[in-house]
C-alpha positions as MATLAB code, in Angstrom:
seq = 'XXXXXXXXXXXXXXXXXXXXXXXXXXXXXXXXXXXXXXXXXXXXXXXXXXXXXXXXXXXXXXXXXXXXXXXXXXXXXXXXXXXXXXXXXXXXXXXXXXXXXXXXXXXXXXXXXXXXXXXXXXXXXXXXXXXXXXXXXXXXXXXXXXXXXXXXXXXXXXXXXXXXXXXXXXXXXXXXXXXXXXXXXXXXXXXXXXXXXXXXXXXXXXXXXXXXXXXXXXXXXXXXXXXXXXXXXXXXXXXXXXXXXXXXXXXXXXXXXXXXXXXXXXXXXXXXXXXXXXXXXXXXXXXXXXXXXXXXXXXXXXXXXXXXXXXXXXXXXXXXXXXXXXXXXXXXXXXXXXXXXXXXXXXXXXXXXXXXXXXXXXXXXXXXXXXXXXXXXXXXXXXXXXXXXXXXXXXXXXXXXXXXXXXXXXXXXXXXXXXXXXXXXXXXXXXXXXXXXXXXXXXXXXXXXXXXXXXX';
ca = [
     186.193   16.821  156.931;
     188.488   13.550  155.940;
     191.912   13.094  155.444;
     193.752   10.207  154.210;
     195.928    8.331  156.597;
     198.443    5.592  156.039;
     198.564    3.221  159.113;
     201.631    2.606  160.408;
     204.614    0.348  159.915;
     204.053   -1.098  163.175;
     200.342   -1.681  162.636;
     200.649   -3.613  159.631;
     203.452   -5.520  161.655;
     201.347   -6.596  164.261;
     198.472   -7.267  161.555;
     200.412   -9.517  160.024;
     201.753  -10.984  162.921;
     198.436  -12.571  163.613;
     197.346  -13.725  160.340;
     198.081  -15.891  157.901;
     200.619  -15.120  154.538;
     199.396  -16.943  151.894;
     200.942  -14.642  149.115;
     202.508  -17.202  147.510;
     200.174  -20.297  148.216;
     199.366  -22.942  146.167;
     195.501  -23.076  145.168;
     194.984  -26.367  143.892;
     191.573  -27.696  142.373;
     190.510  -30.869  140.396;
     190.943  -29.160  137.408;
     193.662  -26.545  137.332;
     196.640  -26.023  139.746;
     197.434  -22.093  139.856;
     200.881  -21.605  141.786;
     201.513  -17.437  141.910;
     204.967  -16.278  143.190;
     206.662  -12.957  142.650;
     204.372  -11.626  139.796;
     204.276  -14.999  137.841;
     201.882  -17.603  137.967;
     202.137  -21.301  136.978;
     198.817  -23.241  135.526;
     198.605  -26.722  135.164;
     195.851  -28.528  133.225;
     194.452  -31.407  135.034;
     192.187  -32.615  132.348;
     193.707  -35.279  129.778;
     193.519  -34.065  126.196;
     195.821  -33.781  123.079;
     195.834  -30.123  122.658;
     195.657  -27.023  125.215;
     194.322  -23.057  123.982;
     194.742  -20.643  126.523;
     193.699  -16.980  126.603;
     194.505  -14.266  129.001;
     192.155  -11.373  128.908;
     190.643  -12.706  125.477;
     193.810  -13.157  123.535;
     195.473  -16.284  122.651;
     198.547  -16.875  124.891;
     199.199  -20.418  123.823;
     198.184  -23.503  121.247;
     199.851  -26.532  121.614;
     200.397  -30.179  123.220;
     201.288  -28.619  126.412;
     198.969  -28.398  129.689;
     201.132  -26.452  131.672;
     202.099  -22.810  131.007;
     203.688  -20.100  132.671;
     202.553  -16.338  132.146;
     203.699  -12.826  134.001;
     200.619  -11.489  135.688;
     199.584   -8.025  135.076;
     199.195   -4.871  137.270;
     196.323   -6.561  139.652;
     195.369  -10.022  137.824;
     193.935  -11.553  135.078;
     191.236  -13.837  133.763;
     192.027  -16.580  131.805;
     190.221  -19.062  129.686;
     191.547  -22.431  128.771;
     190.265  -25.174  126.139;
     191.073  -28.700  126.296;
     190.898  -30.159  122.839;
     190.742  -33.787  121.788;
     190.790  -35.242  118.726;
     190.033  -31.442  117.392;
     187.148  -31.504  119.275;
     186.470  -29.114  122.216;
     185.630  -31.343  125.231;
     186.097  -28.909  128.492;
     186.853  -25.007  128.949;
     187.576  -23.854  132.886;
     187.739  -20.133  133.529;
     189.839  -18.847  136.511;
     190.858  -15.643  138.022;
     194.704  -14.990  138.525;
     195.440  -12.135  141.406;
     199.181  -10.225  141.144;
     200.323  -11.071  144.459;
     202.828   -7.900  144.072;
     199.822   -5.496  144.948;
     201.819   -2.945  146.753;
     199.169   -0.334  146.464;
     196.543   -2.959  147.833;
     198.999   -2.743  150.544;
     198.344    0.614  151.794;
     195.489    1.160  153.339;
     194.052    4.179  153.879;
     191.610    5.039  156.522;
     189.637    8.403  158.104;
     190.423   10.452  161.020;
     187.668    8.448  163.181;
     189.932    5.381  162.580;
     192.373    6.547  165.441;
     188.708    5.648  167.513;
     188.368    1.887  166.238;
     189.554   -1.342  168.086;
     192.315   -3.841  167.061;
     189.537   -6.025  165.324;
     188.256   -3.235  163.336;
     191.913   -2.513  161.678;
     192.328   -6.420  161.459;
     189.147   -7.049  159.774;
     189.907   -3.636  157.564;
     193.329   -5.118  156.671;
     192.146   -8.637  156.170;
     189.221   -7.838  153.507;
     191.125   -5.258  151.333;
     194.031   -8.102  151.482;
     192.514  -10.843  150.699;
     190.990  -12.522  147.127;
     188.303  -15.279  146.083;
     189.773  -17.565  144.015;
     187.707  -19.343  141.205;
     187.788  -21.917  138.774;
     184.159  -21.981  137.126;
     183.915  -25.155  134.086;
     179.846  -25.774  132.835;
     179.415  -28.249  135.515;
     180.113  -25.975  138.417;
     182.411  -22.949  140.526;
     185.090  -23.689  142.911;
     185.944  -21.099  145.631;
     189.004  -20.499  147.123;
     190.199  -17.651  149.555;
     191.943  -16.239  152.445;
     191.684  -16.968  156.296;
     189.273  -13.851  157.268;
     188.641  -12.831  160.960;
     184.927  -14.407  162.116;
     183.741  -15.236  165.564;
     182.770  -18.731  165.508;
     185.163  -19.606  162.474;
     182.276  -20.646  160.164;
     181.978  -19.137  156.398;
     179.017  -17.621  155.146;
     178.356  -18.286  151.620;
     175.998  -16.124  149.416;
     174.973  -16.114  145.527;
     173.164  -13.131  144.792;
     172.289  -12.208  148.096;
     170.866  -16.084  148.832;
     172.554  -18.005  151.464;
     173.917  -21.199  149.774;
     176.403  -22.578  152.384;
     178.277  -22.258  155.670;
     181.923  -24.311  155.817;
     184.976  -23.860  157.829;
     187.259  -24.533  155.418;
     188.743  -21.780  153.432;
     187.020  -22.962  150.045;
     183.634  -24.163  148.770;
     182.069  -25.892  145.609;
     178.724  -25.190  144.084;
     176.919  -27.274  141.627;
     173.761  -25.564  141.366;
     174.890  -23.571  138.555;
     174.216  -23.332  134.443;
     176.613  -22.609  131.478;
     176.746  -19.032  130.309;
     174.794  -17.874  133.733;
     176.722  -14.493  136.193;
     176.776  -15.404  140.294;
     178.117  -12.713  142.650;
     179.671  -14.762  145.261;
     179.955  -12.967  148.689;
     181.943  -14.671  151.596;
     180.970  -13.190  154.817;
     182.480  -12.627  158.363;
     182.056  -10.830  161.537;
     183.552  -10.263  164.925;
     182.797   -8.868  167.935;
     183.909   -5.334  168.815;
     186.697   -5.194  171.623;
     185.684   -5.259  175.210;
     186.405   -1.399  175.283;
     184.352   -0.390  172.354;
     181.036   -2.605  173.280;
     181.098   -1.044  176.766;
     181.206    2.126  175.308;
     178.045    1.073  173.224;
     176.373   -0.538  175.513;
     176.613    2.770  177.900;
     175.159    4.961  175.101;
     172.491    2.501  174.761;
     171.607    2.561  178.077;
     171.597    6.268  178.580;
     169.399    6.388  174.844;
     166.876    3.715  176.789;
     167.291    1.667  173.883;
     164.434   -1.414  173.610;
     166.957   -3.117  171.498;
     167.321   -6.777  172.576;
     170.511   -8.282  173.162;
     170.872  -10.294  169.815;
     170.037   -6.796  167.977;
     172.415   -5.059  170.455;
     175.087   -7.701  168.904;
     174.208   -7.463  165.294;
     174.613   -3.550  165.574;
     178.063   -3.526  167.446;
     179.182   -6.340  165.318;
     182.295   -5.614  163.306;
     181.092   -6.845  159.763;
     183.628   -7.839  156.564;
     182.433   -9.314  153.373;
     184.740  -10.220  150.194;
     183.091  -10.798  146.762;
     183.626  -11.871  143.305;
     181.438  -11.787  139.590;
     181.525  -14.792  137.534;
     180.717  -14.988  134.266;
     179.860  -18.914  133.985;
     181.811  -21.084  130.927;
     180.166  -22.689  127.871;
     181.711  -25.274  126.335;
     181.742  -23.806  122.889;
     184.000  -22.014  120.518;
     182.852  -19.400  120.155;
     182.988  -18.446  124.183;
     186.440  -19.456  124.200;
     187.954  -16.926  122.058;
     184.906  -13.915  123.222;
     186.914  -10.769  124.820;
     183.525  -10.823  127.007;
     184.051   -9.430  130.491;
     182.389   -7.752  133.441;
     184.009   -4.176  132.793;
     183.797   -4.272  128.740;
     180.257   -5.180  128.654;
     178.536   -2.190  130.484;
     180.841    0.328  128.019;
     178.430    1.799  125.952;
     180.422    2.541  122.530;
     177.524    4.502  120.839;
     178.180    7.895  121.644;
     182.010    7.913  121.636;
     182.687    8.093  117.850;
     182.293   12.166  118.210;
     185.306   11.657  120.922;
     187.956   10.260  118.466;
     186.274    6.906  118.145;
     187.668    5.547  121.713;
     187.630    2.223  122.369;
     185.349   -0.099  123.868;
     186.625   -0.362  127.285;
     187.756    2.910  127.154;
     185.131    5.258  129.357;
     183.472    4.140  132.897;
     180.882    5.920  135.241;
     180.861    4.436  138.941;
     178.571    5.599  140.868;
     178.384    5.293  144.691;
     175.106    6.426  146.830;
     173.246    6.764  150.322;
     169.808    6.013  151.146;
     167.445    5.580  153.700;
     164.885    3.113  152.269;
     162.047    3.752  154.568;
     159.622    6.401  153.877;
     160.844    8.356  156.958;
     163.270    7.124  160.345;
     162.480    8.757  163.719;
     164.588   11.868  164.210;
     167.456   10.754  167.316;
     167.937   14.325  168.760;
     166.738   14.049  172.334;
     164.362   17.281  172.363;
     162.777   15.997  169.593;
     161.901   12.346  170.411;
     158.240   12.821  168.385;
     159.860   13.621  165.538;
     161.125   12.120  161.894;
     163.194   12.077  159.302;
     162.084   11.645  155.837;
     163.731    8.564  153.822;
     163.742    7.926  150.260;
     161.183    5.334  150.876;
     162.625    2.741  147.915;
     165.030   -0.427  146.867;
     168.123   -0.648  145.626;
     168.233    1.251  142.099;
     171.143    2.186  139.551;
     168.677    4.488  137.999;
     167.242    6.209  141.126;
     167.379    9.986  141.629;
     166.362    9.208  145.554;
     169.338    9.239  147.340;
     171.108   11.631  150.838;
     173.841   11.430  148.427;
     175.712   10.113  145.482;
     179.520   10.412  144.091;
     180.107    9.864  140.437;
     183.469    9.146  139.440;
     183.614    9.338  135.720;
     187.114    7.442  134.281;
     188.940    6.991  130.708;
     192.028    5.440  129.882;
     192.560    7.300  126.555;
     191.305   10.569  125.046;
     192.061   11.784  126.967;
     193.362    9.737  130.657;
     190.866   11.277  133.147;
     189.630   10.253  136.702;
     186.815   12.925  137.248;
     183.983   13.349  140.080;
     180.794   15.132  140.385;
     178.716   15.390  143.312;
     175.343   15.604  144.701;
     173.633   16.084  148.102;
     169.340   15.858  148.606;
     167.803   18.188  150.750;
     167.123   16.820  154.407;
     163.868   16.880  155.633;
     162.527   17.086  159.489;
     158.634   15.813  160.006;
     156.539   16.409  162.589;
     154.630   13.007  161.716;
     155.846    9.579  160.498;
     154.274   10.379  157.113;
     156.262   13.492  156.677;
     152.650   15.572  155.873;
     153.990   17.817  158.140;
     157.433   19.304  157.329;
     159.153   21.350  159.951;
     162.420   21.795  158.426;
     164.102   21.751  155.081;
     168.022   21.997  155.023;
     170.691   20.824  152.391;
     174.111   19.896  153.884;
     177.574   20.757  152.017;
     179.092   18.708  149.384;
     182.806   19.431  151.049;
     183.123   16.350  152.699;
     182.842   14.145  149.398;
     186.513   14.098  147.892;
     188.632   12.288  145.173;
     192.199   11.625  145.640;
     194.296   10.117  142.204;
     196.782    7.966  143.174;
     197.662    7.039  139.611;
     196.281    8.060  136.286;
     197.728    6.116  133.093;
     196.801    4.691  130.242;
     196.614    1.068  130.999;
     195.696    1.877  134.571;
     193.836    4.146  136.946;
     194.185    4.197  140.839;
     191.628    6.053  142.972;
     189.885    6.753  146.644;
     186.774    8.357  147.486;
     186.586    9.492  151.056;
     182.728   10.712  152.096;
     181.950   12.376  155.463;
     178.600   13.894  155.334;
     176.227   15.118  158.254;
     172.452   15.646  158.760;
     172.225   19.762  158.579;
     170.133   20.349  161.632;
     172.985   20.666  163.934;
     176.275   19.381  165.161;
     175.252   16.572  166.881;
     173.745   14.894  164.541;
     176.119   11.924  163.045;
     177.976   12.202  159.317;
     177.612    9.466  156.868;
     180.826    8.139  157.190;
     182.214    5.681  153.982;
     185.713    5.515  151.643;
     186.516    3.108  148.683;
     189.133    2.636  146.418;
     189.775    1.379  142.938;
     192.231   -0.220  140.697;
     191.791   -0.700  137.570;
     193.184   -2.258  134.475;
     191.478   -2.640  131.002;
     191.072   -6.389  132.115;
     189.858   -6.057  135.876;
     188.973   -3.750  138.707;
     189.736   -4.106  142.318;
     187.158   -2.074  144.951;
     187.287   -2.408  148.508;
     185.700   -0.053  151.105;
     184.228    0.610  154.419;
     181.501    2.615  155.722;
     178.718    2.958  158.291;
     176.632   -0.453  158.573;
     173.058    2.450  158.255;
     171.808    3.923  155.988;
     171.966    1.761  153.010;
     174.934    1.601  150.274;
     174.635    1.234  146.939;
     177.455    1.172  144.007;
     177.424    0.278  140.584;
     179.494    0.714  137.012;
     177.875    1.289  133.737;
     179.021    3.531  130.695;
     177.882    7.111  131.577;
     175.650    7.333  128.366;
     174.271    4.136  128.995;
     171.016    3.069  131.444;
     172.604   -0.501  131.846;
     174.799   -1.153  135.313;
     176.612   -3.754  136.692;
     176.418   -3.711  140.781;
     179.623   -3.652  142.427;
     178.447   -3.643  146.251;
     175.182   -3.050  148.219;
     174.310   -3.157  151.508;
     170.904   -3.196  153.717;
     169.815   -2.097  156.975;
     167.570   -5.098  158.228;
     165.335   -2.358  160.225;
     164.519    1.211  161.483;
     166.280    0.076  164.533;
     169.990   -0.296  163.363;
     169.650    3.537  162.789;
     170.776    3.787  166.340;
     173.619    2.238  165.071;
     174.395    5.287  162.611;
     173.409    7.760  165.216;
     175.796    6.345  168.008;
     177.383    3.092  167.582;
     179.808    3.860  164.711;
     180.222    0.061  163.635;
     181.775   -0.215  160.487;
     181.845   -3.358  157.932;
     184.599   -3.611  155.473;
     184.660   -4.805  151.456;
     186.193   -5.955  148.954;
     185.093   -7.085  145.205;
     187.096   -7.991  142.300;
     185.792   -7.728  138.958;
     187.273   -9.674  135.732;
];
């Protein structure tokens, strides 16, 4: 069973000590300068017009001759949208993500028991991702990245769009071109670093006593200590009517519909997130020594929001209004144990507890909501088989939502927010095993890769 722990003082010292504070940096681009310090933030047109609109979270902020405002930032950030106007005419609107950088919740991390277990580089890359931000500033012609120095082994940035590779830099920011007015990219930045010396000789020992076939580059892959920080944008058009839309990740998947019978809430009002397990393959062999010819059946299927296949899946339902709730329901499949690969031959049939799923409220108002999920969940055929080991927390505003996590790198994760009466999702995080063989990797290795993703 988990409990929440708060690292240390010294910890977070000696985290720090290492890294780089860029709290209050200056992210400057060709079209906007953003300057944050102590809750405020500075912008600063770079584009030559007669007359500036900007919006913060879909309301007008500011008309005038001015290209340079200055605006209090709320609880975790903010998205704004600015117009550049000449002549009345709408030449240029950049979009751009503003992050509070007086998070003091971000701040706290909060970690399982097995955490006492984990190496210096496992905190550090924990600490780094759930600390850090991607900066953008999207216009119609293309997206600018900008974010913090992240622990990686060779010091070169991974860039993805929708899964897709696009770029490698070692720089801390990157530009890309390839994109089209009124289009969504999930950018993903992503790192990894070897485990310390202590923690891959403990791996490679269990390895060898397992007589593992792995090679060495899959030996690395599954001892690697993984991090990955991500962002949605919703790409610009230069019209009117985009300008002035409310339009945002969170208020578009609230399904408004069915809530007139609940006191006609409003539109961003109610949120299901749901968070599952799976094994994709149609069955994984079974790791217990004695039974070396046997399997475990999978779920045999891709990712899904709409899937009923799953080992398990949390559903946090949340409102801000009518009333303020943060509530979770749970579910657990049956586990199955196969004489064959094809699981024609079942030998077993056991359903493990729901106990180990559990929601902690850290905050519960009306303008914002503050939550963890911890999730430690074991194969019911015995005590030595491994749990499915994950936590994630959220905080959100009725403007943005800010999820970071860490779990197991097997079996796969899957996590999405849509309106509970509503079919249509919007995918928060997912991750793949690349094959049957990093299952070792749940069974023994205990790896972990940490997240982060901010939604506007």
């Amino acid at each position: 069973m988990k409990k929440i722990y708060i690292l240390s003082f010294f910890i977070i010292l000696l985290c720090l000590s290492v890294t780089t504070n860029t709290s209050h940096a200056k992210n400057l681009s060709n079209d906007v300068e953003t300057n944050v310090k102590d809750g405020h933030v500075t912008l600063k047109v770079n584009y030559t017009g007669d007359t500036y609109k900007f919006f913060k979270n879909g309301k007008s902020i500011y008309t005038g001759s001015s290209n340079e405002i200055n605006s209090d930032i709320s609880k975790i950030g903010d998205k704004y949208k600015i117009g550049i106007y000449q002549d009345n005419t709408l030449k240029k609107v950049i979009t751009l993500n503003v992050t509070n950088d007086l998070q003091e919740e971000a701040n706290k991390i909060t970690v399982s028991a097995e955490t006492k277990e984990e190496s210096y580089n496992e905190k550090l890359m924990d600490y780094k991702i759930k600390n850090s931000h991607i900066n953008v500033v999207a216009t119609t012609d293309d997206v600018k990245l900008s974010w913090n120095q992240l622990p990686d082994e060779d010091g070169i940035y991974e860039i993805y769009r929708d899964d897709k590779k696009i770029g490698e830099t070692t720089d801390l920011n990157f530009t890309d071109k390839n994109v089209k007015p009124g289009e969504r990219y999930n950018y993903s930045i992503n790192v990894s670093v070897k485990p310390s010396k202590e923690q891959q000789e403990k791996m490679e020992k269990k390895f060898d006593e397992l007589g593992s076939t792995l090679s060495d580059k899959e030996k690395e892959e599954v001892m690697s200590v993984e991090g990955s920080l991500s962002t949605i944008v919703d790409m610009p058009k230069n019209e009117e009517s985009y300008l002035k839309s409310k339009k945002s990740v969170l208020n578009e998947v609230t399904d408004n519909g069915k809530l007139s019978a609940q006191g006609k809430l409003p539109k961003d009002n109610m949120h299901g997130w749901a968070y599952r397990t799976f094994i994709p393959y149609k069955s994984v062999a079974d790791p217990k020594p004695e039974f070396k010819k046997t399997y475990l059946k999978g779920d045999g299927r891709d990712f899904s929001a709409t899937s009923n296949k799953f080992r398990t899946e949390s559903s946090v339902n949340t409102q801000f209004t009518g009333p303020t709730s943060i509530t979770m329901y749970k579910k657990v499949s049956q586990s199955v144990r196969c004489k064959d690969a094809a699981c024609t031959k079942v030998l077993d049939k056991k359903t493990a507890s729901a106990a180990g799923m559990k929601l902690y409220i850290n905050s519960k108002k009306s303008d914002y909501l503050h939550w963890t999920v911890t999730h430690a969940i074991g194969i019911p055929f015995g005590a030595y088989y491994p749990k499915i080991d994950y936590d994630y927390n959220v905080m959100l505003t009725k403007g943005m939502a800010s999820i970071s996590g860490k779990h197991d790198k097997a079996p796969n994760h899957e996590f999405y927010v849509s309106a509970p009466s509503s079919s249509k999702a919007t995918t928060i995080y997912r991750y793949a095993v690349k094959s049957k063989k990093d299952f070792v990797e749940l069974w023994f290795a205990k790896a972990k890769k940490s997240w982060k993703t901010e939604l506007f």
